[in-house]
């Protein structure tokens, strides 16, 4: 497949304040930079262990830092071993749903239909998430290596990176990196003389949030309208072009070379207590040091917010944070001190960690307005395939704007709760199921702000 036509140009060395377009720090918003700040805790990192090294996005430096050793050893040990290691590491999908990666790969490997594909979900449309961009811009060869190992493990000979439309510079960089890897015999036919072949293509996304949902993504990749697909069947058996496909997030795939190099036990041990591994968090909003952080799973939220990221802005206190970008709704200040960043804890509060976007809202924010803007986003991005979500997100947006004054608190609560329940029970994909987290959490943590926005006299 053709590249952008600029594959022969050298790969630019990116630093925190330069972009491929050559813009300087003066023309860019200074924060948050997608390049992670210096390791704030001294905790051992996996995905960010090399990312801050100058020139790590060039093949030469990547290889100097141990790059493609994991592919070499995977080629020697074979697919069964790779799947065993990934399964044992307890790596679970980092794109939102948290499905065990080893199990997904095993299902594709065991399916006897060809050709198989590895599809990297690099759509990163969730508001407040920018960690995949950091990985692709500053550590692109770990994604290429991770995808090639995934191909070896599952028997797929073709891979696609479905890249967020709004990352045009990353597109150019990835095209050049793929060309470089091909030139070096690390992609294409007969990789490293092993006889294994894997061909990698980059496709620009269609510029809609729903295209990150794996069924929509596969439809979009096939040139179809990006409606989510009904499940089952799942992509592992009926994915791209109806053939077995592993759809994995960028972060999931970038973890693979580290796990293969250092072992399943090592990766597991990076988490706290019974939690395995690490998670990238994109932290933004009313916080002193926004940015991308690699946390051990199970880290107390307050350690991240106060010790690592400097706490709220001066004279302010934290009122709420979002989880999973916007999809997990809000968690209120009432519970933040006791929250740990792992799914069992977050789910016990009715939310989920998802792709790891956390937005901070301080006490200057009107949470009714924040909820309105969040719901307006979901209403705008609803694909319209099913009516609970198509109509529900619109109605909820109306209930969160000045229309709320038309109802008293009891009537408002009854109507909103009714819509929430209908959407959660009957929406066809994760967008419609997740959007009610916004209104549910608003009612749970900020009842006084809801009351003030309704007609309390009737
Ligand atoms: C509305 C919606 C948007 C999504 N957007 C993304 C996305 O941008 N990137 C991503 O990796 N997963 C996204 N997902 C999750 C994917 O459907 C899928 O679970 C994921 O790509 C699987 O990869 P993983 O197992 O490595 O996490 C989204 C899901 C939904 C419902
Ligand atoms: S839940 Fe929303 S986004 Fe998902 S299929 Fe239905 S209308 Fe489309």
Short mmCIF file of C-alpha atoms and ligand atoms in Angstrom, two decimals:
data_model
loop_
_atom_site.label_atom_id
_atom_site.label_comp_id
_atom_site.label_asym_id
_atom_site.label_seq_id
_atom_site.Cartn_x
_atom_site.Cartn_y
_atom_site.Cartn_z
CA UNK A 1 0.00 0.00 0.00
CA UNK A 2 1.28 3.51 -0.69
CA UNK A 3 2.53 5.72 2.08
CA UNK A 4 2.01 9.47 2.24
CA UNK A 5 4.80 10.07 -0.22
CA UNK A 6 7.11 11.40 2.44
CA UNK A 7 8.41 8.06 3.71
CA UNK A 8 11.96 8.77 2.67
CA UNK A 9 12.27 11.85 4.84
CA UNK A 10 14.12 11.41 8.16
CA UNK A 11 11.99 10.77 11.20
CA UNK A 12 12.00 14.03 13.17
CA UNK A 13 13.10 13.85 16.78
CA UNK A 14 10.19 15.14 18.82
CA UNK A 15 10.62 16.87 22.12
CA UNK A 16 7.94 18.07 24.50
CA UNK A 17 7.59 21.38 22.70
CA UNK A 18 8.09 20.66 19.02
CA UNK A 19 5.71 19.15 16.55
CA UNK A 20 6.16 17.71 13.11
CA UNK A 21 4.90 20.95 11.66
CA UNK A 22 7.84 22.65 13.34
CA UNK A 23 5.70 24.82 15.59
CA UNK A 24 7.47 26.19 18.63
CA UNK A 25 6.31 26.20 22.20
CA UNK A 26 5.24 29.81 21.75
CA UNK A 27 2.53 28.84 19.25
CA UNK A 28 1.26 25.85 21.19
CA UNK A 29 -0.78 25.71 24.36
CA UNK A 30 1.89 24.87 26.95
CA UNK A 31 -0.11 22.21 28.82
CA UNK A 32 -0.91 19.43 28.91
CA UNK A 33 1.96 18.08 26.83
CA UNK A 34 1.34 14.54 25.61
CA UNK A 35 4.98 13.72 26.50
CA UNK A 36 4.82 12.51 30.10
CA UNK A 37 6.53 14.60 32.77
CA UNK A 38 9.57 13.08 34.51
CA UNK A 39 8.63 9.93 36.43
CA UNK A 40 6.97 11.54 39.45
CA UNK A 41 7.30 8.67 41.91
CA UNK A 42 10.34 6.62 41.03
CA UNK A 43 7.97 3.62 40.70
CA UNK A 44 9.11 1.25 37.97
CA UNK A 45 7.37 2.02 34.67
CA UNK A 46 6.70 -0.22 31.68
CA UNK A 47 5.29 1.79 28.79
CA UNK A 48 6.94 5.05 29.74
CA UNK A 49 10.29 3.51 30.70
CA UNK A 50 12.02 4.71 27.52
CA UNK A 51 9.62 7.27 26.12
CA UNK A 52 11.36 10.36 27.46
CA UNK A 53 14.71 9.40 25.91
CA UNK A 54 15.77 11.79 23.19
CA UNK A 55 15.17 10.34 19.73
CA UNK A 56 13.35 7.23 20.97
CA UNK A 57 10.93 7.59 18.06
CA UNK A 58 13.73 6.80 15.59
CA UNK A 59 14.51 3.20 14.70
CA UNK A 60 18.19 3.54 15.57
CA UNK A 61 17.57 4.83 19.10
CA UNK A 62 14.65 2.43 19.64
CA UNK A 63 16.96 -0.48 18.79
CA UNK A 64 19.75 0.96 20.97
CA UNK A 65 17.22 0.89 23.82
CA UNK A 66 16.49 -2.80 23.25
CA UNK A 67 13.82 -2.39 20.58
CA UNK A 68 12.78 -5.45 18.52
CA UNK A 69 14.46 -7.87 20.95
CA UNK A 70 10.95 -8.98 21.97
CA UNK A 71 10.07 -9.72 18.35
CA UNK A 72 13.29 -11.70 17.91
CA UNK A 73 12.60 -13.82 20.99
CA UNK A 74 8.92 -14.27 20.03
CA UNK A 75 9.98 -15.57 16.61
CA UNK A 76 12.26 -18.06 18.37
CA UNK A 77 9.77 -19.18 21.03
CA UNK A 78 6.69 -19.29 18.79
CA UNK A 79 3.03 -18.26 19.01
CA UNK A 80 1.90 -20.61 21.78
CA UNK A 81 4.58 -19.30 24.11
CA UNK A 82 3.69 -15.68 23.32
CA UNK A 83 0.02 -16.22 24.10
CA UNK A 84 0.94 -18.02 27.33
CA UNK A 85 3.10 -15.12 28.49
CA UNK A 86 0.51 -12.48 27.59
CA UNK A 87 -2.24 -14.47 29.34
CA UNK A 88 -0.10 -14.97 32.45
CA UNK A 89 0.73 -11.26 32.60
CA UNK A 90 -3.00 -10.54 33.12
CA UNK A 91 -2.79 -7.71 30.61
CA UNK A 92 -6.35 -6.57 29.88
CA UNK A 93 -7.51 -4.24 27.12
CA UNK A 94 -6.57 -0.63 27.78
CA UNK A 95 -9.06 0.87 25.32
CA UNK A 96 -12.05 0.79 27.64
CA UNK A 97 -13.66 -2.62 27.99
CA UNK A 98 -10.77 -4.35 29.79
CA UNK A 99 -11.07 -7.72 28.05
CA UNK A 100 -8.09 -10.06 28.77
CA UNK A 101 -5.67 -9.71 25.87
CA UNK A 102 -4.31 -13.28 26.04
CA UNK A 103 -7.85 -14.70 25.75
CA UNK A 104 -8.64 -12.46 22.77
CA UNK A 105 -5.50 -13.53 20.94
CA UNK A 106 -6.12 -17.21 21.73
CA UNK A 107 -9.61 -16.98 20.24
CA UNK A 108 -8.19 -15.50 17.02
CA UNK A 109 -5.35 -18.05 16.93
CA UNK A 110 -7.77 -20.96 17.33
CA UNK A 111 -10.09 -19.79 14.57
CA UNK A 112 -9.45 -21.69 11.38
CA UNK A 113 -10.46 -18.98 8.89
CA UNK A 114 -8.12 -16.76 6.90
CA UNK A 115 -6.81 -14.13 6.33
CA UNK A 116 -6.67 -12.90 9.91
CA UNK A 117 -5.99 -9.30 10.93
CA UNK A 118 -4.63 -7.24 13.79
CA UNK A 119 -6.41 -3.91 14.03
CA UNK A 120 -4.94 -1.26 16.28
CA UNK A 121 -7.61 1.03 17.64
CA UNK A 122 -5.85 4.39 17.58
CA UNK A 123 -9.05 6.43 17.27
CA UNK A 124 -8.65 7.98 20.74
CA UNK A 125 -11.90 9.93 20.57
CA UNK A 126 -12.76 9.84 24.27
CA UNK A 127 -12.72 13.40 25.66
CA UNK A 128 -9.76 13.93 27.96
CA UNK A 129 -7.69 11.03 26.57
CA UNK A 130 -4.35 11.75 24.93
CA UNK A 131 -2.11 8.88 26.05
CA UNK A 132 -2.26 6.89 22.77
CA UNK A 133 -1.03 9.97 20.97
CA UNK A 134 1.98 10.16 23.33
CA UNK A 135 2.83 6.52 22.64
CA UNK A 136 2.54 6.91 18.88
CA UNK A 137 4.46 10.19 18.72
CA UNK A 138 7.27 9.31 21.10
CA UNK A 139 7.42 5.48 21.01
CA UNK A 140 5.96 4.47 17.61
CA UNK A 141 8.19 1.44 17.09
CA UNK A 142 6.88 -0.25 20.24
CA UNK A 143 3.44 -0.17 18.59
CA UNK A 144 4.85 -1.63 15.38
CA UNK A 145 6.71 -4.29 17.36
CA UNK A 146 3.65 -5.07 19.51
CA UNK A 147 1.42 -5.44 16.45
CA UNK A 148 3.91 -7.70 14.69
CA UNK A 149 4.11 -9.94 17.78
CA UNK A 150 0.29 -9.98 17.88
CA UNK A 151 0.31 -11.09 14.23
CA UNK A 152 2.76 -13.88 15.00
CA UNK A 153 0.74 -15.03 18.02
CA UNK A 154 -2.61 -15.13 16.22
CA UNK A 155 -1.54 -16.14 12.71
CA UNK A 156 -2.45 -12.76 11.21
CA UNK A 157 -0.37 -11.52 8.34
CA UNK A 158 -1.87 -8.08 8.00
CA UNK A 159 -2.31 -5.23 10.42
CA UNK A 160 -4.06 -1.87 10.31
CA UNK A 161 -3.60 1.15 12.50
CA UNK A 162 -6.93 2.99 12.52
CA UNK A 163 -5.68 6.44 13.42
CA UNK A 164 -7.72 9.31 14.83
CA UNK A 165 -8.40 11.72 11.98
CA UNK A 166 -7.32 14.68 14.11
CA UNK A 167 -3.74 13.34 14.45
CA UNK A 168 -2.37 14.24 10.99
CA UNK A 169 1.19 14.70 12.23
CA UNK A 170 1.14 11.31 13.89
CA UNK A 171 -0.05 9.90 10.58
CA UNK A 172 3.03 11.25 8.80
CA UNK A 173 5.32 9.99 11.54
CA UNK A 174 3.79 6.50 11.54
CA UNK A 175 4.00 6.23 7.75
CA UNK A 176 7.70 7.00 7.95
CA UNK A 177 8.25 4.55 10.81
CA UNK A 178 6.47 1.74 8.95
CA UNK A 179 8.62 2.43 5.89
CA UNK A 180 11.77 2.39 8.04
CA UNK A 181 10.81 -0.89 9.72
CA UNK A 182 10.08 -2.44 6.34
CA UNK A 183 13.44 -1.30 4.99
CA UNK A 184 15.14 -2.91 8.00
CA UNK A 185 13.39 -6.27 7.44
CA UNK A 186 11.24 -5.84 10.57
CA UNK A 187 7.97 -5.73 8.61
CA UNK A 188 6.86 -7.28 5.31
CA UNK A 189 7.77 -10.72 3.98
CA UNK A 190 10.28 -12.99 5.72
CA UNK A 191 10.72 -10.85 8.86
CA UNK A 192 14.27 -11.14 10.23
CA UNK A 193 14.78 -14.16 7.94
CA UNK A 194 12.19 -16.19 9.88
CA UNK A 195 9.74 -16.83 7.06
CA UNK A 196 7.02 -14.98 9.00
CA UNK A 197 5.28 -12.18 7.14
CA UNK A 198 3.32 -9.24 8.49
CA UNK A 199 2.20 -6.23 6.46
CA UNK A 200 1.17 -3.07 8.26
CA UNK A 201 -1.05 -0.30 6.89
CA UNK A 202 -2.20 3.00 8.33
CA UNK A 203 -5.73 4.24 7.80
CA UNK A 204 -7.02 7.63 8.88
CA UNK A 205 -10.20 7.46 10.94
CA UNK A 206 -13.44 9.06 9.86
CA UNK A 207 -13.43 11.77 12.54
CA UNK A 208 -16.33 10.58 14.70
CA UNK A 209 -16.27 9.35 18.30
CA UNK A 210 -18.36 6.27 17.44
CA UNK A 211 -15.60 5.08 15.09
CA UNK A 212 -13.62 4.07 18.20
CA UNK A 213 -16.23 1.42 19.02
CA UNK A 214 -14.75 -1.72 17.54
CA UNK A 215 -17.70 -2.70 15.33
CA UNK A 216 -18.03 0.81 13.95
CA UNK A 217 -14.29 0.93 13.45
CA UNK A 218 -14.33 -2.28 11.43
CA UNK A 219 -17.21 -1.00 9.31
CA UNK A 220 -15.34 2.25 8.73
CA UNK A 221 -12.17 0.35 7.85
CA UNK A 222 -14.17 -1.56 5.25
CA UNK A 223 -15.46 1.72 3.81
CA UNK A 224 -18.96 1.26 5.20
CA UNK A 225 -21.11 3.56 7.31
CA UNK A 226 -19.72 3.39 10.86
CA UNK A 227 -22.69 1.91 12.69
CA UNK A 228 -21.73 -0.45 15.56
CA UNK A 229 -22.17 -4.13 14.68
CA UNK A 230 -24.49 -6.43 16.57
CA UNK A 231 -22.62 -8.90 18.79
CA UNK A 232 -22.27 -11.88 18.64
CA UNK A 233 -20.51 -12.73 16.43
CA UNK A 234 -17.43 -11.02 17.88
CA UNK A 235 -14.49 -9.68 15.86
CA UNK A 236 -12.26 -12.55 17.05
CA UNK A 237 -14.18 -14.78 14.64
CA UNK A 238 -15.97 -12.30 12.36
CA UNK A 239 -14.03 -9.05 12.26
CA UNK A 240 -12.37 -7.22 9.38
CA UNK A 241 -13.89 -8.47 6.13
CA UNK A 242 -15.78 -10.99 8.29
CA UNK A 243 -12.55 -12.82 9.14
CA UNK A 244 -10.87 -13.40 12.55
CA UNK A 245 -9.53 -10.13 13.90
CA UNK A 246 -7.89 -8.94 17.11
CA UNK A 247 -8.89 -5.33 17.73
CA UNK A 248 -6.57 -3.85 20.35
CA UNK A 249 -5.91 -0.42 21.75
CA UNK A 250 -2.54 1.31 21.20
CA UNK A 251 -1.61 1.07 24.89
CA UNK A 252 -2.44 -2.65 25.00
CA UNK A 253 -0.20 -3.35 22.01
CA UNK A 254 2.64 -1.13 23.25
CA UNK A 255 2.73 -3.11 26.52
CA UNK A 256 3.54 -6.33 24.65
CA UNK A 257 7.28 -5.84 23.92
CA UNK A 258 7.86 -4.95 27.60
CA UNK A 259 5.98 -8.04 28.78
CA UNK A 260 7.82 -10.35 26.38
CA UNK A 261 11.21 -8.86 27.34
CA UNK A 262 10.77 -8.83 31.09
CA UNK A 263 8.23 -11.57 31.70
CA UNK A 264 4.65 -12.02 32.87
CA UNK A 265 5.50 -12.03 36.59
CA UNK A 266 7.43 -8.79 36.28
CA UNK A 267 4.50 -7.06 34.55
CA UNK A 268 1.98 -8.36 37.05
CA UNK A 269 4.14 -7.23 39.95
CA UNK A 270 4.00 -3.60 38.77
CA UNK A 271 0.43 -3.31 40.09
CA UNK A 272 -0.42 -2.73 43.74
CA UNK A 273 -1.73 -5.63 45.82
CA UNK A 274 -3.74 -8.07 43.74
CA UNK A 275 -3.88 -5.68 40.76
CA UNK A 276 -1.68 -6.54 37.79
CA UNK A 277 0.35 -4.09 35.73
CA UNK A 278 0.13 -0.41 34.99
CA UNK A 279 -2.31 1.97 33.31
CA UNK A 280 -1.70 5.20 31.49
CA UNK A 281 -3.79 8.07 32.78
CA UNK A 282 -4.41 11.30 30.86
CA UNK A 283 -5.00 13.91 33.53
CA UNK A 284 -6.45 17.30 32.59
CA UNK A 285 -8.63 20.14 33.86
CA UNK A 286 -8.24 22.12 37.08
CA UNK A 287 -4.97 20.61 38.24
CA UNK A 288 -1.49 22.06 38.56
CA UNK A 289 0.37 19.50 36.45
CA UNK A 290 -1.89 17.96 33.84
CA UNK A 291 -0.37 15.34 31.54
CA UNK A 292 0.08 11.65 30.92
CA UNK A 293 1.07 9.47 33.88
CA UNK A 294 1.81 5.75 34.14
CA UNK A 295 0.31 4.53 37.39
CA UNK A 296 0.54 1.15 39.08
CA UNK A 297 -3.02 -0.18 38.99
CA UNK A 298 -4.47 0.27 42.47
CA UNK A 299 -2.77 3.64 43.12
CA UNK A 300 -4.79 5.90 45.45
CA UNK A 301 -6.34 8.69 43.37
CA UNK A 302 -5.19 11.29 45.87
CA UNK A 303 -1.55 10.22 45.35
CA UNK A 304 -1.95 10.94 41.64
CA UNK A 305 -3.82 14.21 42.14
CA UNK A 306 -1.85 15.73 45.00
CA UNK A 307 1.61 14.10 45.17
CA UNK A 308 2.23 13.57 41.48
CA UNK A 309 0.21 16.33 39.81
CA UNK A 310 0.55 19.09 42.41
CA UNK A 311 -3.10 19.29 43.50
CA UNK A 312 -5.73 21.88 42.56
CA UNK A 313 -4.96 25.42 41.47
CA UNK A 314 -4.17 27.89 44.28
CA UNK A 315 -7.13 28.81 46.53
CA UNK A 316 -9.22 26.06 44.96
CA UNK A 317 -10.37 22.61 46.03
CA UNK A 318 -11.30 19.62 43.91
CA UNK A 319 -15.05 19.23 43.52
CA UNK A 320 -15.18 16.24 41.15
CA UNK A 321 -13.23 14.18 38.65
CA UNK A 322 -14.48 12.32 35.62
CA UNK A 323 -13.60 8.68 34.96
CA UNK A 324 -13.03 6.95 31.63
CA UNK A 325 -12.81 10.36 29.96
CA UNK A 326 -16.48 11.26 30.11
CA UNK A 327 -17.94 7.77 29.82
CA UNK A 328 -17.66 6.98 33.54
CA UNK A 329 -19.43 10.19 34.58
CA UNK A 330 -18.32 12.10 37.69
CA UNK A 331 -16.98 11.02 41.04
CA UNK A 332 -17.66 13.63 43.72
CA UNK A 333 -15.27 15.05 46.34
CA UNK A 334 -17.16 13.03 48.99
CA UNK A 335 -15.39 9.79 47.98
CA UNK A 336 -12.17 10.89 46.31
CA UNK A 337 -9.91 10.48 49.34
CA UNK A 338 -10.66 6.76 49.59
CA UNK A 339 -10.66 5.91 45.90
CA UNK A 340 -8.00 3.66 44.37
CA UNK A 341 -7.44 3.52 40.62
CA UNK A 342 -8.55 -0.01 39.83
CA UNK A 343 -11.78 -1.29 38.38
CA UNK A 344 -13.15 -3.14 41.43
CA UNK A 345 -12.94 0.03 43.52
CA UNK A 346 -14.18 2.40 40.80
CA UNK A 347 -17.01 0.06 39.80
CA UNK A 348 -18.15 -0.15 43.41
CA UNK A 349 -18.95 3.56 42.97
CA UNK A 350 -20.90 2.97 39.74
CA UNK A 351 -18.17 4.08 37.34
CA UNK A 352 -15.18 2.53 35.54
CA UNK A 353 -11.57 3.33 34.67
CA UNK A 354 -12.02 2.78 30.92
CA UNK A 355 -9.34 4.30 28.73
CA UNK A 356 -7.94 6.27 31.68
CA UNK A 357 -8.97 9.87 31.01
CA UNK A 358 -9.47 11.85 34.23
CA UNK A 359 -10.67 15.46 34.11
CA UNK A 360 -10.57 17.53 37.26
CA UNK A 361 -13.30 20.05 38.17
CA UNK A 362 -12.57 22.46 41.00
CA UNK A 363 -15.04 24.26 43.24
CA UNK A 364 -15.43 27.14 40.76
CA UNK A 365 -17.30 24.86 38.33
CA UNK A 366 -21.04 24.53 37.89
CA UNK A 367 -21.53 20.77 37.71
CA UNK A 368 -24.94 21.10 36.07
CA UNK A 369 -23.22 22.95 33.22
CA UNK A 370 -20.39 20.38 33.14
CA UNK A 371 -22.96 17.58 32.90
CA UNK A 372 -24.83 19.46 30.18
CA UNK A 373 -21.70 19.84 28.07
CA UNK A 374 -20.81 16.17 28.56
CA UNK A 375 -24.29 15.03 27.52
CA UNK A 376 -24.32 17.42 24.56
CA UNK A 377 -21.13 15.69 23.40
CA UNK A 378 -22.80 12.27 23.58
CA UNK A 379 -25.91 13.60 21.82
CA UNK A 380 -23.75 15.02 19.05
CA UNK A 381 -21.74 11.80 18.68
CA UNK A 382 -24.65 9.34 18.97
CA UNK A 383 -24.70 7.51 15.65
CA UNK A 384 -28.50 7.36 15.71
CA UNK A 385 -28.78 3.65 14.97
CA UNK A 386 -30.98 2.96 17.99
CA UNK A 387 -33.60 5.29 19.42
CA UNK A 388 -32.95 4.97 23.20
CA UNK A 389 -29.57 6.62 22.66
CA UNK A 390 -30.50 8.85 19.73
CA UNK A 391 -33.46 10.38 21.59
CA UNK A 392 -32.29 9.78 25.17
CA UNK A 393 -29.07 11.78 24.83
CA UNK A 394 -31.05 14.68 23.30
CA UNK A 395 -33.70 14.63 26.04
CA UNK A 396 -31.07 14.46 28.78
CA UNK A 397 -29.21 17.39 27.22
CA UNK A 398 -32.44 19.40 27.32
CA UNK A 399 -33.05 18.44 30.95
CA UNK A 400 -29.55 19.74 31.78
CA UNK A 401 -30.02 23.15 30.17
CA UNK A 402 -32.44 25.93 31.04
CA UNK A 403 -35.37 23.60 30.34
CA UNK A 404 -34.68 22.12 33.77
CA UNK A 405 -36.47 25.17 35.21
CA UNK A 406 -39.76 23.90 33.74
CA UNK A 407 -39.87 21.00 36.21
CA UNK A 408 -39.79 20.67 39.97
CA UNK A 409 -37.09 18.50 41.48
CA UNK A 410 -39.26 15.39 41.87
CA UNK A 411 -40.55 15.52 38.30
CA UNK A 412 -37.05 16.25 36.96
CA UNK A 413 -35.55 13.36 38.90
CA UNK A 414 -38.27 10.94 37.83
CA UNK A 415 -37.93 11.80 34.16
CA UNK A 416 -34.14 11.77 34.09
CA UNK A 417 -33.97 8.49 36.03
CA UNK A 418 -36.47 6.96 33.63
CA UNK A 419 -34.42 7.93 30.59
CA UNK A 420 -31.21 6.73 32.27
CA UNK A 421 -32.69 3.30 32.95
CA UNK A 422 -34.13 2.93 29.45
CA UNK A 423 -30.81 3.87 27.85
CA UNK A 424 -28.76 1.53 30.02
CA UNK A 425 -31.09 -1.39 29.38
CA UNK A 426 -31.70 -1.02 25.67
CA UNK A 427 -28.90 0.90 23.93
CA UNK A 428 -27.11 -1.09 21.28
CA UNK A 429 -23.55 -0.07 22.14
CA UNK A 430 -21.35 1.33 24.87
CA UNK A 431 -22.02 4.97 24.02
CA UNK A 432 -25.70 4.82 24.92
CA UNK A 433 -25.03 2.57 27.92
CA UNK A 434 -22.34 4.88 29.33
CA UNK A 435 -23.91 8.33 28.78
CA UNK A 436 -26.33 7.95 31.75
CA UNK A 437 -23.30 7.78 34.08
CA UNK A 438 -23.17 11.55 33.66
CA UNK A 439 -26.71 12.23 34.91
CA UNK A 440 -26.65 9.48 37.53
CA UNK A 441 -23.46 10.78 39.08
CA UNK A 442 -24.69 14.38 38.92
CA UNK A 443 -27.77 13.41 40.97
CA UNK A 444 -25.73 11.29 43.37
CA UNK A 445 -22.95 13.75 44.21
CA UNK A 446 -24.46 17.17 43.48
CA UNK A 447 -28.16 17.04 44.43
CA UNK A 448 -28.06 20.63 45.69
CA UNK A 449 -26.83 21.91 42.30
CA UNK A 450 -29.59 19.94 40.56
CA UNK A 451 -32.17 21.34 42.97
CA UNK A 452 -30.97 24.89 42.33
CA UNK A 453 -31.40 24.35 38.59
CA UNK A 454 -34.99 23.13 38.78
CA UNK A 455 -38.20 24.97 39.62
CA UNK A 456 -38.15 24.46 43.36
CA UNK A 457 -41.41 26.49 43.85
CA UNK A 458 -43.74 24.13 42.05
C1 LIG B 1 -18.34 4.73 21.92
C2 LIG B 1 -17.07 3.96 22.09
C3 LIG B 1 -15.86 4.53 21.72
C4 LIG B 1 -14.68 3.81 21.85
N1 LIG B 1 -13.51 4.43 21.50
C5 LIG B 1 -12.35 3.75 21.63
C6 LIG B 1 -11.12 4.34 21.23
O1 LIG B 1 -11.07 5.50 20.79
N2 LIG B 1 -9.98 3.61 21.36
C7 LIG B 1 -10.00 2.32 21.84
O2 LIG B 1 -8.97 1.66 21.91
N3 LIG B 1 -11.16 1.73 22.23
C8 LIG B 1 -12.31 2.40 22.12
N4 LIG B 1 -13.48 1.79 22.48
C9 LIG B 1 -13.42 0.38 22.93
C10 LIG B 1 -13.37 -0.58 21.71
O3 LIG B 1 -14.70 -0.87 21.31
C11 LIG B 1 -12.65 -1.91 22.04
O4 LIG B 1 -13.16 -2.42 23.23
C12 LIG B 1 -11.15 -1.77 22.17
O5 LIG B 1 -10.58 -1.15 21.05
C13 LIG B 1 -10.52 -3.16 22.30
O6 LIG B 1 -9.13 -3.07 22.51
P1 LIG B 1 -8.48 -3.50 23.90
O7 LIG B 1 -9.00 -4.86 24.24
O8 LIG B 1 -7.02 -3.49 23.67
O9 LIG B 1 -8.91 -2.45 24.90
C14 LIG B 1 -14.69 2.49 22.37
C15 LIG B 1 -15.91 1.91 22.74
C16 LIG B 1 -17.08 2.64 22.62
C17 LIG B 1 -18.36 2.00 23.04
S1 LIG B 2 -26.16 3.30 21.53
FE1 LIG B 2 -26.03 5.27 20.44
S2 LIG B 2 -24.06 5.24 19.44
FE2 LIG B 2 -24.55 3.11 20.03
S3 LIG B 2 -25.61 2.20 18.26
FE3 LIG B 2 -27.19 3.08 19.53
S4 LIG B 2 -27.47 5.16 18.69
FE4 LIG B 2 -25.52 4.43 17.94
#
